[in-house]
Amino acid sequence: MEALLCKRLGDPASESPSVGNDSDSSPSPIEVIRNYPIPELDSPTAVRVKVKATSLNYGNYLQILGKYQEKPPLPFIPGSDYAGTVEAVGPAVTKFKVGDPVCSVADLGTYASFVVQDQSLLFGLPKGCDLVAAAALPVAFGTSHVALKKNGNYYKQVLLVLGAAGGVGVSAVQIGKVCGAVVIAVARGAEKVQFLKSLGVDHVVDLTDQNLTASVKEFLKSRDLKGVDVLYDPVGGKLTKEAMKLLNWGAQILVIGFASGEIPVIPANITLVKNWTVHGLYCGSYRIHRPAVLEDSIRELISWMQKGLITVHISQTYSLTEANLAFSAIKDRRVIGKVMIAFDDKRSSML
């Protein structure tokens, strides 16, 4: 099978991945292997999935750089969320049959033509589901759904989303609207602003030429609102510090990530006085500590996608040999929504 192997730590956006036997001389940390062994069914309840598409998340980029919290031993096949069709099942599998469309998230290994997981970790998809879109669902939308819907009731509250045009940002904006929140989106650039407006957000701040505090305060005043109730923050850094000036008493701060590269300081004394609640949200740990919560979220998200309540926006789709271009798009903040790797030449797949 075809697989993308991380052979050493480094920037996967810097050079085209080596292919085959030229890996020793290539400066790229990643290599495309054409004849990597197909994984065997490793238990009676194991399922082998032929991968249609797999998602690139910022965490995948950081992991290859060696800057992620989870550091697998080298070499490894990166990857996380994916979708495809069942290709083989173990003798005790009862939930799926060959040909069924599924999606899931794995610790590693999805940047490959085939993945093996236990049937308990897979989610069935309805007939006619767009597999490329479904592959982008579990991590980005799962993170936002757990953060916004499972950690509290945010209906009718004011939600401020930083990095709103990225993968988790777009998901948070849409889930906020489904939950009835007043959504303020923060992004940079006219194209991203127009896209966010098309999602029906209540206010967009363009950091290219607008001041976050001044723009949001003007909007809040126009709506007779006092401040922000929920801060959704995948960015960190100075933007977090500025956004905290807009928070109401009793506000929720959802710490999603640090795309800015700077971990912000949230003063404990101000948190105390203003009765803020700070939630850290690492979706991967829910698979270990609260798997039922994550499973419920993904099932509801699949239902929402089918009903048209949420839409997975695919910014770009690449092949494995173009992985450096995909990582470059993430690194350079050129992605609106999601960037994907697909295992054929088509830009979408319908069953």
Coordinates of C-alpha atoms in Angstrom, one line a residue, residues 35-237:
N35 CA 4.8 -0.9 -1.2
Y36 CA 4.4 -0.5 2.6
P37 CA 2.9 -3.6 4.1
I38 CA -0.9 -3.7 4.4
P39 CA -1.8 -3.9 8.1
E40 CA -3.2 -7.3 9.2
L41 CA -6.4 -7.8 11.2
D42 CA -4.9 -8.0 14.7
S43 CA -8.0 -9.2 16.7
P44 CA -11.3 -11.0 16.1
T45 CA -13.1 -7.6 16.2
A46 CA -10.6 -5.7 14.0
V47 CA -11.7 -3.9 10.9
R48 CA -9.5 -2.9 8.0
V49 CA -10.6 0.3 6.2
K50 CA -9.5 1.4 2.8
V51 CA -8.9 5.1 3.3
K52 CA -10.5 7.5 1.0
A53 CA -9.3 10.7 2.7
T54 CA -7.5 11.8 5.8
S55 CA -7.3 15.2 7.4
L56 CA -4.3 17.4 8.1
N57 CA -4.5 19.2 11.4
Y58 CA -2.1 21.6 13.0
G59 CA -1.2 19.0 15.5
N60 CA 0.0 16.6 12.8
Y61 CA 2.3 19.3 11.5
L62 CA 3.7 19.9 15.1
Q63 CA 4.2 16.2 15.6
I64 CA 6.4 15.8 12.6
L65 CA 8.3 18.9 13.8
G66 CA 8.8 17.2 17.2
K67 CA 6.9 20.0 19.0
Y68 CA 3.7 18.1 19.8
Q69 CA 2.8 16.8 23.3
E70 CA 2.7 13.2 22.0
K71 CA 6.1 12.1 20.5
P72 CA 5.9 8.6 18.9
P73 CA 9.1 6.7 18.2
L74 CA 10.6 7.1 14.8
P75 CA 9.8 6.1 12.1
F76 CA 6.0 6.5 12.2
I77 CA 3.1 7.0 9.9
P78 CA 1.4 10.3 10.9
G79 CA -2.4 10.9 10.8
S80 CA -5.5 11.2 12.9
D81 CA -9.0 11.5 11.4
Y82 CA -10.0 9.7 8.2
A83 CA -12.9 8.2 6.3
G84 CA -13.2 5.3 3.9
T85 CA -14.9 1.9 3.2
V86 CA -14.6 -1.4 5.1
E87 CA -12.2 -3.7 3.2
A88 CA -12.0 -6.6 5.6
V89 CA -13.5 -7.7 9.0
G90 CA -12.4 -10.0 11.8
P91 CA -14.5 -13.1 12.6
A92 CA -16.2 -11.5 15.6
V93 CA -17.2 -8.2 13.9
T94 CA -20.9 -7.6 14.2
K95 CA -21.3 -3.8 13.5
F96 CA -19.9 -3.6 10.0
K97 CA -19.6 -5.5 6.7
V98 CA -17.3 -5.1 3.7
G99 CA -18.2 -2.0 1.7
D100 CA -19.7 0.0 4.6
P101 CA -18.6 3.7 4.7
V102 CA -17.0 4.7 8.0
C103 CA -15.0 7.4 9.7
S104 CA -12.9 7.6 12.8
V105 CA -9.8 9.0 14.5
A106 CA -6.6 7.1 15.3
D107 CA -3.5 8.0 17.3
L108 CA -1.3 7.5 14.2
G109 CA -1.2 5.7 10.8
T110 CA -4.0 7.3 8.7
Y111 CA -1.6 8.8 6.1
A112 CA -1.8 5.4 4.3
S113 CA -4.1 3.5 2.0
F114 CA -5.3 1.2 4.7
V115 CA -5.9 1.5 8.5
V116 CA -6.9 -1.2 11.0
Q117 CA -9.0 -0.4 14.1
D118 CA -11.3 -2.2 16.4
Q119 CA -15.0 -2.0 15.4
S120 CA -15.8 -0.1 18.6
L121 CA -13.7 2.9 17.4
L122 CA -15.5 3.3 14.0
F123 CA -18.5 5.4 13.1
G124 CA -20.9 4.2 10.4
L125 CA -21.8 6.8 7.8
P126 CA -25.0 7.0 5.8
K127 CA -25.2 6.1 2.2
G128 CA -24.4 9.0 -0.1
C129 CA -22.1 10.7 2.5
D130 CA -19.2 12.7 1.2
L131 CA -16.2 10.7 2.5
V132 CA -13.7 13.6 2.1
A133 CA -15.9 15.8 4.2
A134 CA -16.5 13.0 6.8
A135 CA -12.8 12.5 7.1
A136 CA -12.5 16.1 8.3
L137 CA -15.2 15.8 10.9
P138 CA -13.8 13.9 14.0
V139 CA -10.9 16.1 15.2
A140 CA -11.9 19.7 14.3
F141 CA -15.6 19.5 14.7
G142 CA -15.3 16.9 17.6
T143 CA -13.1 19.3 19.5
S144 CA -15.5 22.2 19.1
H145 CA -18.6 20.1 19.8
V146 CA -17.1 18.8 23.1
A147 CA -15.9 22.3 24.0
L148 CA -19.1 24.2 23.2
K149 CA -21.9 21.7 23.8
K150 CA -20.6 19.1 26.3
N151 CA -18.8 21.5 28.6
G152 CA -21.8 23.8 29.2
N153 CA -25.0 25.3 27.9
Y154 CA -24.0 28.2 25.6
Y155 CA -27.4 28.9 24.1
K156 CA -28.1 32.6 23.6
Q157 CA -24.6 33.6 24.9
V158 CA -22.0 35.7 23.2
L159 CA -19.2 33.5 21.7
L160 CA -15.9 35.0 20.5
V161 CA -13.9 32.7 18.2
L162 CA -10.2 33.5 17.6
G163 CA -8.6 32.0 14.5
A164 CA -12.1 31.6 13.1
A165 CA -11.2 30.7 9.5
G166 CA -9.0 27.7 10.5
G167 CA -10.2 24.1 10.9
V168 CA -11.3 24.3 14.5
G169 CA -12.4 27.9 14.1
V170 CA -14.8 27.2 11.3
S171 CA -16.3 24.3 13.2
A172 CA -16.7 26.5 16.4
V173 CA -18.4 29.2 14.4
Q174 CA -20.9 26.8 12.9
I175 CA -21.6 24.9 16.1
G176 CA -22.1 28.2 17.9
K177 CA -24.7 29.2 15.4
V178 CA -26.5 25.8 15.8
C179 CA -26.5 26.4 19.6
G180 CA -28.1 29.8 19.2
A181 CA -25.1 31.9 20.3
V182 CA -24.3 35.4 19.1
V183 CA -21.0 34.6 17.2
I184 CA -18.1 37.0 16.8
A185 CA -15.4 35.7 14.5
V186 CA -11.8 36.9 14.4
A187 CA -9.6 36.3 11.3
R188 CA -7.2 38.1 9.0
G189 CA -7.8 39.0 5.3
A190 CA -10.7 39.9 3.1
E191 CA -11.2 36.3 1.7
K192 CA -11.5 34.8 5.2
V193 CA -13.8 37.6 6.3
Q194 CA -16.2 37.1 3.4
F195 CA -16.2 33.4 4.0
L196 CA -17.1 33.8 7.6
K197 CA -19.9 36.2 6.7
S198 CA -21.3 33.6 4.4
L199 CA -21.6 31.3 7.4
G200 CA -24.0 33.8 9.1
V201 CA -21.7 35.0 11.9
D202 CA -23.0 38.1 13.7
H203 CA -19.8 40.1 13.5
V204 CA -16.3 39.6 11.9
V205 CA -13.2 41.3 13.0
D206 CA -10.5 41.6 10.3
L207 CA -7.2 41.9 12.1
T208 CA -5.5 43.2 8.9
D209 CA -6.9 46.7 9.6
Q210 CA -9.2 46.5 12.7
N211 CA -8.5 46.6 16.4
L212 CA -10.0 43.6 18.2
T213 CA -11.2 45.4 21.3
A214 CA -12.5 48.5 19.5
S215 CA -14.4 46.5 16.9
V216 CA -16.0 44.1 19.3
K217 CA -17.0 46.8 21.8
E218 CA -18.7 48.8 19.0
F219 CA -20.6 45.7 17.9
L220 CA -21.6 44.8 21.5
K221 CA -22.9 48.3 22.0
S222 CA -25.0 48.1 18.8
R223 CA -26.7 45.0 20.1
D224 CA -27.0 46.3 23.7
L225 CA -24.7 43.5 25.0
K226 CA -22.4 43.8 27.9
G227 CA -19.5 41.6 26.8
V228 CA -18.3 38.1 25.7
D229 CA -19.5 35.1 27.6
V230 CA -17.4 32.4 25.9
L231 CA -13.9 32.8 24.5
Y232 CA -12.9 30.0 22.1
D233 CA -9.1 30.2 21.7
P234 CA -7.0 28.1 19.4
V235 CA -4.5 30.9 18.9
G236 CA -2.9 32.0 22.2
G237 CA -0.3 34.7 22.5

